CSV table of C-alpha atoms in Angstrom, one decimal:
chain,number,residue,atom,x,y,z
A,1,UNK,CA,256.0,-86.9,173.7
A,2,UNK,CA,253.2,-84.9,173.5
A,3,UNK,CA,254.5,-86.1,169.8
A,4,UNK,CA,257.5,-87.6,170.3
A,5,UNK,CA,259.6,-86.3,167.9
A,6,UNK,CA,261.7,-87.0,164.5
A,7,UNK,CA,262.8,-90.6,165.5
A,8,UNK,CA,262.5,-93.0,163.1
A,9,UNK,CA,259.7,-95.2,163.0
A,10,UNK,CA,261.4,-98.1,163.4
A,11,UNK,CA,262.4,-97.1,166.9
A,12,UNK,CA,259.1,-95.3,167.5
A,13,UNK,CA,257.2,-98.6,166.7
A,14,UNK,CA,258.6,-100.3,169.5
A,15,UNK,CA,257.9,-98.3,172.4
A,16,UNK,CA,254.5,-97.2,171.0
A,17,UNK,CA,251.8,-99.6,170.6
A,18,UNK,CA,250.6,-100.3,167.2
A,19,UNK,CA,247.4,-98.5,166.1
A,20,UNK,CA,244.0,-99.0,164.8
A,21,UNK,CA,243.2,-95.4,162.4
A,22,UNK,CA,238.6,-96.2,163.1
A,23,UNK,CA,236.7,-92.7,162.8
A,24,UNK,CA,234.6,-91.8,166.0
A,25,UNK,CA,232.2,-88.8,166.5
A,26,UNK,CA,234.1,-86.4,168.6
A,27,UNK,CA,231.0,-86.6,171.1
A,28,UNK,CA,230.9,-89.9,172.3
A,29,UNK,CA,231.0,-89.8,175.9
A,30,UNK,CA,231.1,-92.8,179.1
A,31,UNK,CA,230.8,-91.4,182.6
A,32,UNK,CA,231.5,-93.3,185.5
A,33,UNK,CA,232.5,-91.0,188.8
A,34,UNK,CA,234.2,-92.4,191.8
A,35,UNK,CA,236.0,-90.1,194.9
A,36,UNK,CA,239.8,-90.3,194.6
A,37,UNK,CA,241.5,-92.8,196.8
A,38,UNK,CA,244.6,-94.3,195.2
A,39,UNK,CA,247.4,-96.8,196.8
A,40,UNK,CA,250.7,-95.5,197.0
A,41,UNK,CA,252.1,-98.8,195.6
A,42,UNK,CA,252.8,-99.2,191.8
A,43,UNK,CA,253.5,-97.1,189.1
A,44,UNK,CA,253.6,-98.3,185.4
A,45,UNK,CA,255.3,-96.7,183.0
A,46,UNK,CA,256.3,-97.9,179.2
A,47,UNK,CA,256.5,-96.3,175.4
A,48,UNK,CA,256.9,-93.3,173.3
A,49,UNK,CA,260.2,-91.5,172.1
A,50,UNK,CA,262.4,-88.5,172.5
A,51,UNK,CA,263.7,-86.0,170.6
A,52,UNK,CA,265.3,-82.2,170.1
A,53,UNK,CA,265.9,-79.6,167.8
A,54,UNK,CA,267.6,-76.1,166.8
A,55,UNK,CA,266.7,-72.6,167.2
A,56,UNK,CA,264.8,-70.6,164.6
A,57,UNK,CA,264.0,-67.1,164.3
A,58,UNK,CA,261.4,-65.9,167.1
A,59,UNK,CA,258.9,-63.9,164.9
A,60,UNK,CA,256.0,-66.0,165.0
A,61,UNK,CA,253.4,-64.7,162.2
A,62,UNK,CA,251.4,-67.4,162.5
A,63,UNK,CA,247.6,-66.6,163.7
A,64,UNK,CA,246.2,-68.7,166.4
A,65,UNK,CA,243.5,-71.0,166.0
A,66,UNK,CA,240.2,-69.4,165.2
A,67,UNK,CA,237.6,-68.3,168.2
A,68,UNK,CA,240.5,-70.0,170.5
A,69,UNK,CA,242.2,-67.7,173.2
A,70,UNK,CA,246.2,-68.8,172.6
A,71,UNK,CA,248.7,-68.3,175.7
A,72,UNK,CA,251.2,-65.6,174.5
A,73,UNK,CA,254.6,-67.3,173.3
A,74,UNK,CA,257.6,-66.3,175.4
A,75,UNK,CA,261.3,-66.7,174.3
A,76,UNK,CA,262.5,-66.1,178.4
A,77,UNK,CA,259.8,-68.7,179.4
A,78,UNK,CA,257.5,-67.6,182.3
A,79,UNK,CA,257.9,-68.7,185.9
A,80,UNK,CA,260.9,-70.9,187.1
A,81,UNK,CA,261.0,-73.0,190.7
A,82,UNK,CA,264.1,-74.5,192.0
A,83,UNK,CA,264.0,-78.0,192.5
A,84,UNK,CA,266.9,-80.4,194.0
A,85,UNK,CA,269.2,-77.5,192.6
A,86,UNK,CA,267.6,-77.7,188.9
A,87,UNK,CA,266.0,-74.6,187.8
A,88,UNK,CA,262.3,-75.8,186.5
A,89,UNK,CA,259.8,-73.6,184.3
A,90,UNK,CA,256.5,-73.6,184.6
A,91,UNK,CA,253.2,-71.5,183.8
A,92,UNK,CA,250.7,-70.4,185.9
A,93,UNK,CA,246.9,-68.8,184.9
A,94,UNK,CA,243.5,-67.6,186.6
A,95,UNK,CA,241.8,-68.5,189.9
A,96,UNK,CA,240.0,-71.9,191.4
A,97,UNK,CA,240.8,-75.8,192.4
A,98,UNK,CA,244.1,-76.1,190.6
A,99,UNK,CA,244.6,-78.1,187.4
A,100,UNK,CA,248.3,-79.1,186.5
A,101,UNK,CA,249.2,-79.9,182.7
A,102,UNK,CA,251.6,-82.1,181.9
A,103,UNK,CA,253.7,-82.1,178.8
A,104,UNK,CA,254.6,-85.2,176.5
A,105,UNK,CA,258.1,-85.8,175.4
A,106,UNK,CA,260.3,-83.5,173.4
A,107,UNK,CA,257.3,-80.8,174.2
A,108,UNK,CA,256.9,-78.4,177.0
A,109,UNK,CA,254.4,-75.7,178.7
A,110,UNK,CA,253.5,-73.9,175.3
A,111,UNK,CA,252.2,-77.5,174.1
A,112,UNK,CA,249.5,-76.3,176.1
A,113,UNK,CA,248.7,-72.6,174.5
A,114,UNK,CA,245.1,-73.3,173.4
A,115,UNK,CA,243.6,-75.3,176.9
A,116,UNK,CA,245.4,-72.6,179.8
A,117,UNK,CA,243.3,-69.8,178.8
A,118,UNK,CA,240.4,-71.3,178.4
A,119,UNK,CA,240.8,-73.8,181.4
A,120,UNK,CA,242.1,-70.3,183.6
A,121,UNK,CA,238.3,-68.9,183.1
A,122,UNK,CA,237.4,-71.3,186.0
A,123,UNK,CA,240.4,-72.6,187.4
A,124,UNK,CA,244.0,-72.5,188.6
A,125,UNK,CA,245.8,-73.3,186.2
A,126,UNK,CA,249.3,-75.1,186.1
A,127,UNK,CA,251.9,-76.0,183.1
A,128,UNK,CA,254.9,-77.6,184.2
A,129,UNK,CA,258.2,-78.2,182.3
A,130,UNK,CA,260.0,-81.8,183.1
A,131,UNK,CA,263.5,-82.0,184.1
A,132,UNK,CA,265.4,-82.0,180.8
A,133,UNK,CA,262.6,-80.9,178.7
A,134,UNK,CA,260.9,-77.4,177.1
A,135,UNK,CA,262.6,-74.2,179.4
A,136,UNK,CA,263.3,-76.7,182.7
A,137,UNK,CA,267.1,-77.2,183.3
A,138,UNK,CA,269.0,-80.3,180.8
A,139,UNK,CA,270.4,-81.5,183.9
A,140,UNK,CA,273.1,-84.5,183.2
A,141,UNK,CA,271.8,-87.0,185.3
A,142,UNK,CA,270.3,-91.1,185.1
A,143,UNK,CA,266.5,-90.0,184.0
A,144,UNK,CA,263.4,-92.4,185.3
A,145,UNK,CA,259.9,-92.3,186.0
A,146,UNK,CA,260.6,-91.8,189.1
A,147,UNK,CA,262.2,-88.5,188.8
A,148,UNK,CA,259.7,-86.6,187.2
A,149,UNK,CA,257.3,-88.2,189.4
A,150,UNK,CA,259.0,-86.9,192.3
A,151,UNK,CA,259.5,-83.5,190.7
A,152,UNK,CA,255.3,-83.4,189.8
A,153,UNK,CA,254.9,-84.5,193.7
A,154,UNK,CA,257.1,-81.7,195.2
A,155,UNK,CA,255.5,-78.9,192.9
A,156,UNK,CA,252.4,-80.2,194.2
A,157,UNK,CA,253.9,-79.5,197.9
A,158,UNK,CA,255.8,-76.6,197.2
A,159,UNK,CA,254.2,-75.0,194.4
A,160,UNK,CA,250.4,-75.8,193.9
A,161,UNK,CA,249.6,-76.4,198.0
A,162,UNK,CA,246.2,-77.7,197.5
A,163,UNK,CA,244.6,-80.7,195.4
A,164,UNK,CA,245.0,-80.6,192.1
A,165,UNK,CA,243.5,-82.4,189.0
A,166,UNK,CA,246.5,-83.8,186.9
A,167,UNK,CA,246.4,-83.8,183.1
A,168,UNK,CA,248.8,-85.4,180.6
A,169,UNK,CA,249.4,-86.0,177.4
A,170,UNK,CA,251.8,-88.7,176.1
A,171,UNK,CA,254.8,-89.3,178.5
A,172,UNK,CA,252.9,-86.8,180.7
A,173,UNK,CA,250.2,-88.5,180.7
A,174,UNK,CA,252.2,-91.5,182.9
A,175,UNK,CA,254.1,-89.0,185.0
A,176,UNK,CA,250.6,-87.8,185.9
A,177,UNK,CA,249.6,-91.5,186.9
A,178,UNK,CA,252.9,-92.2,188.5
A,179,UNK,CA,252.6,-89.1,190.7
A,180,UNK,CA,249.1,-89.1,191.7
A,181,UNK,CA,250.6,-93.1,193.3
A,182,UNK,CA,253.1,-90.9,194.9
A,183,UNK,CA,250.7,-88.3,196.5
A,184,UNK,CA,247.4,-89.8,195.8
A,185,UNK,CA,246.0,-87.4,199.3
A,186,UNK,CA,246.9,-84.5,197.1
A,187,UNK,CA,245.2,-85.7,193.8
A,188,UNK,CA,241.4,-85.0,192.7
A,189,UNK,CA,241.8,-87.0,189.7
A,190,UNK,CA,244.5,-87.7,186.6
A,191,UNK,CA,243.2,-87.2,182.8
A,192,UNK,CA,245.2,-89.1,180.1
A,193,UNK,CA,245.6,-87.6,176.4
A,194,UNK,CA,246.6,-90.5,174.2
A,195,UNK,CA,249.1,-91.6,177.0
A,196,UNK,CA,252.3,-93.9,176.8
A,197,UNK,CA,252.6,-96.8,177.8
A,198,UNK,CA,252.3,-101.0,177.8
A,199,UNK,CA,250.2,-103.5,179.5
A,200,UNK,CA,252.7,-106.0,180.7
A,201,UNK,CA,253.1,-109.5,178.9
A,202,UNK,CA,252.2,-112.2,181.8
A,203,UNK,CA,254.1,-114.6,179.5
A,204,UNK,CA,257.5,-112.8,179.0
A,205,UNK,CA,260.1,-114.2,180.8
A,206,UNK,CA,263.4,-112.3,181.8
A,207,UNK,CA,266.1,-114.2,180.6
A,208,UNK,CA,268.9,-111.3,181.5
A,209,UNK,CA,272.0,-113.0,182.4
A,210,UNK,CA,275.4,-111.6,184.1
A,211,UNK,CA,277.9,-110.3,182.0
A,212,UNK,CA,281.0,-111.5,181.2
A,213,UNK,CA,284.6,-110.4,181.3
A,214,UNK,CA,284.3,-110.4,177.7
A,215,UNK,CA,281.3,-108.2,177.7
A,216,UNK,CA,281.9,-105.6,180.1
A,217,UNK,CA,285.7,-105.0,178.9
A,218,UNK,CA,285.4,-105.0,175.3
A,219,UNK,CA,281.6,-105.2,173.8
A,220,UNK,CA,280.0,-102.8,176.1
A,221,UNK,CA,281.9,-99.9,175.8
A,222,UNK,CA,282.1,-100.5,171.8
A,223,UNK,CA,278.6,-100.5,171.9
A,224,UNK,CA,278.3,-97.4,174.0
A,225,UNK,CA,280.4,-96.0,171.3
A,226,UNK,CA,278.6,-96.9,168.6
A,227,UNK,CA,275.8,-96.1,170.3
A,228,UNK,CA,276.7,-91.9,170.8
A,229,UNK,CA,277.8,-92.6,167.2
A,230,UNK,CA,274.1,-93.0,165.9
A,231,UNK,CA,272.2,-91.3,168.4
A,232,UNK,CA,274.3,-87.8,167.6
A,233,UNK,CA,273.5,-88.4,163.9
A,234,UNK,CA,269.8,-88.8,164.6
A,235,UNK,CA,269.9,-85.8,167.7
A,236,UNK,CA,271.5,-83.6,164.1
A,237,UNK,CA,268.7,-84.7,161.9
A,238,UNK,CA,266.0,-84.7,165.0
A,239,UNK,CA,266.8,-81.2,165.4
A,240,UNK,CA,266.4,-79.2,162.1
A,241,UNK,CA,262.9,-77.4,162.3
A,242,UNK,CA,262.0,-79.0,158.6
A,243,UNK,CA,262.2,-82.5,160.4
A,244,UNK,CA,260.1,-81.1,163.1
A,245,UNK,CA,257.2,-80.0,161.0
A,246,UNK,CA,257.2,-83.0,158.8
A,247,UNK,CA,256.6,-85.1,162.0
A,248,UNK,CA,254.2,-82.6,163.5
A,249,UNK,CA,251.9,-83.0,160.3
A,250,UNK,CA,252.5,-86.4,160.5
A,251,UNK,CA,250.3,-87.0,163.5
A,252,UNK,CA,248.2,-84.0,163.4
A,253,UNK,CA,245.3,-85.0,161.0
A,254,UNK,CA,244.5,-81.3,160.5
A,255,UNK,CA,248.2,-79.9,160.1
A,256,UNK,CA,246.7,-76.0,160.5
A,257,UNK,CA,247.8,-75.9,163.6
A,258,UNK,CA,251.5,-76.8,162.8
A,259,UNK,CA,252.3,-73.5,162.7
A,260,UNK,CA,255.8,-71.4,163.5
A,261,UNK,CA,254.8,-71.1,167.1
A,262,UNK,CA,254.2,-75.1,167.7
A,263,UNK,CA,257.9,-75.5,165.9
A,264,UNK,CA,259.8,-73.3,167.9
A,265,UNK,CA,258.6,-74.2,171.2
A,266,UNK,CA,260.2,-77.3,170.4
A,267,UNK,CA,263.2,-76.4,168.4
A,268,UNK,CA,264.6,-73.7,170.9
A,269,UNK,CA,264.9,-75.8,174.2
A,270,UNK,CA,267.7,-78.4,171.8
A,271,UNK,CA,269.9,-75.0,171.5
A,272,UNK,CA,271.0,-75.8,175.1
A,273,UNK,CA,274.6,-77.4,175.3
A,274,UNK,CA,273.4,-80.0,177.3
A,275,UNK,CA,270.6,-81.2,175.0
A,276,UNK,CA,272.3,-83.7,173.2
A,277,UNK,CA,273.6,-85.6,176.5
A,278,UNK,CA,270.7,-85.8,177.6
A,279,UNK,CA,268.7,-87.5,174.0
A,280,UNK,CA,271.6,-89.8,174.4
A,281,UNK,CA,270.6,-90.8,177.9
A,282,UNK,CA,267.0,-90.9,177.3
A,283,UNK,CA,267.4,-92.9,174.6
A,284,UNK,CA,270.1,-95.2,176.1
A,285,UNK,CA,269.2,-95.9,179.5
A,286,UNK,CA,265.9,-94.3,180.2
A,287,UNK,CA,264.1,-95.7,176.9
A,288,UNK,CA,265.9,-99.3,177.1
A,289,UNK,CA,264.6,-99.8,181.1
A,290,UNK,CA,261.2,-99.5,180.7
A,291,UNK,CA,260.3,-103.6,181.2
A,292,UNK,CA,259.8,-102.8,185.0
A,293,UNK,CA,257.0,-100.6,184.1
A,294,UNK,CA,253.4,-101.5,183.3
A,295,UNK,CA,250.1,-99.8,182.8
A,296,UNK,CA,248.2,-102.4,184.2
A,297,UNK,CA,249.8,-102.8,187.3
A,298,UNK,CA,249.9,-99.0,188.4
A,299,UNK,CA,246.2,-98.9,187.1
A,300,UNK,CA,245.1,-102.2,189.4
A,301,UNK,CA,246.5,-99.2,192.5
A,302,UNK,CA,243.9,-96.5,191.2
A,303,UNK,CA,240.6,-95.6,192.4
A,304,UNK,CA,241.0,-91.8,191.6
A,305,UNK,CA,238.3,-90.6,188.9
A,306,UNK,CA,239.9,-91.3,185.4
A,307,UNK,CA,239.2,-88.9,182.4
A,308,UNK,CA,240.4,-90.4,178.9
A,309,UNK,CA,240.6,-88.3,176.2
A,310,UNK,CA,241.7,-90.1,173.2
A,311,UNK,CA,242.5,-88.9,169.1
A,312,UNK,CA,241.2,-92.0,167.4
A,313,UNK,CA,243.2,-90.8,164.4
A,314,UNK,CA,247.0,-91.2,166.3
A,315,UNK,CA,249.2,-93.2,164.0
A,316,UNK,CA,251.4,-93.8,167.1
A,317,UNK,CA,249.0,-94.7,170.1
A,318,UNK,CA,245.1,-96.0,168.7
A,319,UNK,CA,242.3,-96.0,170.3
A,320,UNK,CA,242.4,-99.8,171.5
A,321,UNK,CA,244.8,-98.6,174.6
A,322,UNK,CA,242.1,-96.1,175.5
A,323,UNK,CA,239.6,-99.0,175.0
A,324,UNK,CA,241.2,-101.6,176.8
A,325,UNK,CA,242.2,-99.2,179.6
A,326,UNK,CA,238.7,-98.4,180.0
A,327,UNK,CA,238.2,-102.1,180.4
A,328,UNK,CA,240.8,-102.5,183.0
A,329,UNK,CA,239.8,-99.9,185.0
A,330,UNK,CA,235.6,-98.9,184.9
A,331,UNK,CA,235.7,-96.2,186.9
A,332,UNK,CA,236.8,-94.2,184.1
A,333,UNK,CA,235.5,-91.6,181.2
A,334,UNK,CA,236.4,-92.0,177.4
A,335,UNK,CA,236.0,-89.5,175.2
A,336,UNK,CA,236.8,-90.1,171.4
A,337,UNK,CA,238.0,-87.5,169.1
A,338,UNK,CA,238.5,-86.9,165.5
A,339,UNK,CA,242.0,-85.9,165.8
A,340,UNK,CA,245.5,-87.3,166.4
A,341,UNK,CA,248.4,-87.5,169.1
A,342,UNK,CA,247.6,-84.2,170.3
A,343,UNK,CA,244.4,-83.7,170.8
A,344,UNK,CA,244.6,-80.9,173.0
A,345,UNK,CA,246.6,-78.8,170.1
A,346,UNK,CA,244.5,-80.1,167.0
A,347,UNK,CA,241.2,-79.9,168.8
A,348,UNK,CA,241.2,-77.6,171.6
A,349,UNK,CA,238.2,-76.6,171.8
A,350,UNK,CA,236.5,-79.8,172.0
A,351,UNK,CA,239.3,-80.6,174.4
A,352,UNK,CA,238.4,-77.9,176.8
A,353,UNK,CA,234.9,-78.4,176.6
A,354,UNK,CA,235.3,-82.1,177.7
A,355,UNK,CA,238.0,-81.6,180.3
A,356,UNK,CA,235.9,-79.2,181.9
A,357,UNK,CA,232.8,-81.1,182.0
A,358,UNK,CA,234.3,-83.7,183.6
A,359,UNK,CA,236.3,-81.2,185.9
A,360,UNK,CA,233.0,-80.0,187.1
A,361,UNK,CA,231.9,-83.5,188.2
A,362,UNK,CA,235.1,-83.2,191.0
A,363,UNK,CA,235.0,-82.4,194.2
A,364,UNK,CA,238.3,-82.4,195.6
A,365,UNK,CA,239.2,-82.5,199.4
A,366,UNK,CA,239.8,-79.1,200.7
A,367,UNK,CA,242.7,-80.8,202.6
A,368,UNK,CA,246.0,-79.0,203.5
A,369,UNK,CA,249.6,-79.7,202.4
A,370,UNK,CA,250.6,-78.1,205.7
A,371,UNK,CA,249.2,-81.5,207.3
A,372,UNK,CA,251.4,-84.4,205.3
């Protein structure tokens, strides 16, 4: 998630890689620009963890970060589209080529208080809450890549109407990728924040076999049971704003910015009746699907330009995926930073001024989405 929150580590460890905790100078900088053209086949996705929480009071008396414009903090939420019948959230900020942030999971729109401000003094600026997630609808249905990519793709269409620069962190950092595959016409270019996700293993093999009698009428709905069991348990203790924090400062390296606004922005969207459904179906069907997903085969599809910006310090996600993703794919820019999962929460301000300098190096097609 943009931290993927209070899950055990145990679970955590499998669906994030492992890391490598090196110090790098916030300023170290590879450029390498190419014009966007990307293949609508492929789209990899793999990794990171859900999680929820509980409503706490709404007086937030923490101060915002120092010489760092912070988006106001609304209980109601902002703006909301309907999509397929869901009712989606979303923020939008200043004037210019539109850039569309992406939340990680268990996070939402507010993840992104300290970079839409500053990012609105030059352009359009976009914050979108994923079905299920932040102030978006916990709609009860099978979750995949594919439907938040298709949700990123219509508010492209339908909302933003022009190309757009996508950002993400986390989880949203492969919805970004996944959707720019889906609409790569209407995409400028996709930046990754210590993203999700696996290279594939050329040397697994899939030894699934069909299920038997015994299986599907006696083992698999004990296990589903068992299952709902656990998961509630942890979706209790995932919830509690002390769990919250602790994780928070966890994998923020400077914890200052763990404050009561961060908490609650995650803690209030689990108060929804639906919430704990839909942990339970991340976790069992979303989370235990993810084999048919790889980085490397939606990156060998992009030629868009590639922005990574990468906390060296993440305990979850280290800086070898940003290294050997710049490998894979050269037409790409790494910056490293001093800082942890979140980069663009515990850092913003170098965050900003690296996004846009690279956003400056764009120069998106002035095309149409009357035309597609």
């Amino acid at each position: 998630m943009s931290c993927s929150f209070a899950v055990s580590s145990s679970v955590r460890s499998e669906f994030l890689d492992p890391v490598s905790t090196r110090f790098i100078a916030p300023s170290r900088i590879y450029h390498n620009r190419s014009k966007c053209e990307m293949s609508r086949r492929g789209f990899a996705f793999n990794g990171i963890v859900a999680s929820g929480a509980s409503v706490i009071g709404s007086s937030l008396v923490t101060e915002p970060a120092q010489g760092v414009e912070r988006l106001p903090f609304k209980p109601e939420g902002y703006n909301f589209w309907t999509w397929q019948g869901h009712k989606i959230h979303y923020v939008v900020q200043g004037e210019g080529s539109p850039v569309v942030l992406i939340h990680g999971f268990g996070a939402s729109a507010f993840h992104w208080r300290y970079n839409i401000p500053e990012l609105a003094k030059r352009y359009k600026v976009y914050a979108i809450d994923l079905l299920g997630f932040g102030w978006s609808e916990k709609a009860l249905i099978e979750y995949d890549a594919i439907v938040w990519r298709d949700q990123v793709v219509d508010f492209l269409k339908e909302i933003v109407k022009e190309p757009a620069v996508l950002v993400g962190n986390s989880l949203g950092g492969f919805t970004a990728l996944v959707a720019a595959a889906g609409l790569p016409e209407q995409v400028a270019g996709v930046a990754l924040l210590n993203s999700a996700g696996q290279f594939g293993d050329a040397n697994k093999i899939n030894n699934q076999s069909e299920e038997s009698t015994l299986q599907k009428i006696f083992l698999k709905p004990l296990k589903e049971i068992f299952q709902r069991i656990v998961l509630g348990f942890l979706f209790w203790q995932a919830k509690q704003p002390a769990r919250i924090r602790s994780v928070l400062e966890s994998v923020y390296t400077n914890a200052s910015n763990v404050d009561d606004y961060l908490v609650e922005s995650i803690t209030r969207p689990a108060a929804d009746p639906n919430a704990g459904e839909v942990y339970y179906r991340l976790m069992t069907r979303f989370m235990s699907n993810q084999s048919k997903y790889t980085l490397d085969s939606l990156l060998s599809e992009l030629s868009c330009p590639l922005l990574l910006l990468w906390g060296d310090l993440d305990p979850w996600v280290g800086p070898a995926k940003a290294n050997r993703i710049k490998e894979f794919y050269p037409k790409s820019s790494l910056v490293n930073l001093q800082a942890g999962h979140c980069p663009h929460d515990e850092v913003p301000e170098l965050v900003n001024e690296a996004l846009m300098n690279w956003l400056s190096t764009l120069k998106p097609e002035a095309a149409s989405l009357q035309t597609l």
